[in-house]
Amino acid sequence: MKQTSSSLKDTISRIMKPESNVDTSQVKGNVSPEVKHALLSSLVQPSHALRSTGKPFRGFKAEFVSRMQLAEASVLSKAEEPEQLEGRTVFEVIVDEDMFNDFGTMHGGCLAMIIDICSSMPVYVLGASTSAYGVFGIQQSLNIVYHSPAVQGDKLRIVSTTLTLGSRACPGRCEVWNVTRHRLVASAVHTNMVPSKPKVSESAKL
């Protein structure tokens, strides 16, 4: 999953300038309203014109992201090592029929995409809260175990935490819980990478 330097700059620019109409009052957690604001703004997916047709387009990712609700954003002491901190985010989403596979349950690819989106959020939370500089990484690896199916109307709770926050690699965990049926839907271990700055060519220096 690669991201070009120009799109990365656009993303960071948009995160640093959150949407003014985003409401953080319903988001739990101990991080600042500014950090919560930035997370919610990252979910705003404006439409753009397709180069091929000129028609407005938001994409399938935007359709699912628009339904996700940020419930919590926190920085906490690790239970195993209280002197170490972890970023934690909790998102909620209702399963709908356009997320289905052929068997009428939530498609694993759809769930993987949601985990991919959510897993970068605690990386930003921890960085922005501890060093005043947060950045959304890009997924380097994602290992998912599917435990149980989810069907239409089920409410899912996606809990993501950081393991460590390195200069480049930021591993973490994610658990997807079915709030409606009180069972684990999926668990994941992932590694987000902070992209390196693009090298400046000799001609660009001149």
Short mmCIF file of N, CA and C in Angstrom, two decimals, residues 35 123-135:
data_model
loop_
_atom_site.label_atom_id
_atom_site.label_comp_id
_atom_site.label_asym_id
_atom_site.label_seq_id
_atom_site.Cartn_x
_atom_site.Cartn_y
_atom_site.Cartn_z
N VAL A 35 -6.59 17.27 18.93
CA VAL A 35 -6.24 15.96 18.39
C VAL A 35 -7.49 15.22 17.93
N VAL A 123 -1.53 5.88 16.18
CA VAL A 123 -0.19 6.37 15.89
C VAL A 123 -0.19 7.90 15.88
N TYR A 124 -1.17 8.46 15.22
CA TYR A 124 -1.30 9.92 15.20
C TYR A 124 -1.57 10.46 16.60
N VAL A 125 -2.47 9.82 17.33
CA VAL A 125 -2.85 10.27 18.68
C VAL A 125 -1.63 10.34 19.59
N LEU A 126 -0.84 9.27 19.62
CA LEU A 126 0.32 9.23 20.51
C LEU A 126 1.37 10.25 20.10
N GLY A 127 1.65 10.35 18.80
CA GLY A 127 2.64 11.32 18.34
C GLY A 127 2.23 12.74 18.59
N ALA A 128 0.98 13.09 18.28
CA ALA A 128 0.51 14.45 18.45
C ALA A 128 0.41 14.85 19.91
N SER A 129 0.16 13.87 20.79
CA SER A 129 -0.04 14.17 22.21
C SER A 129 1.27 14.21 23.00
N THR A 130 2.30 13.53 22.51
CA THR A 130 3.55 13.45 23.27
C THR A 130 4.68 14.28 22.68
N SER A 131 4.63 14.54 21.38
CA SER A 131 5.71 15.30 20.75
C SER A 131 5.22 16.51 19.97
N ALA A 132 3.91 16.76 20.06
CA ALA A 132 3.27 17.88 19.36
C ALA A 132 3.35 17.73 17.85
N TYR A 133 3.72 16.53 17.38
CA TYR A 133 3.75 16.29 15.94
C TYR A 133 3.20 14.89 15.67
N GLY A 134 2.04 14.85 15.05
CA GLY A 134 1.44 13.58 14.71
C GLY A 134 1.41 13.38 13.21
N VAL A 135 1.61 12.15 12.78
CA VAL A 135 1.55 11.85 11.35
C VAL A 135 0.87 10.50 11.18
#
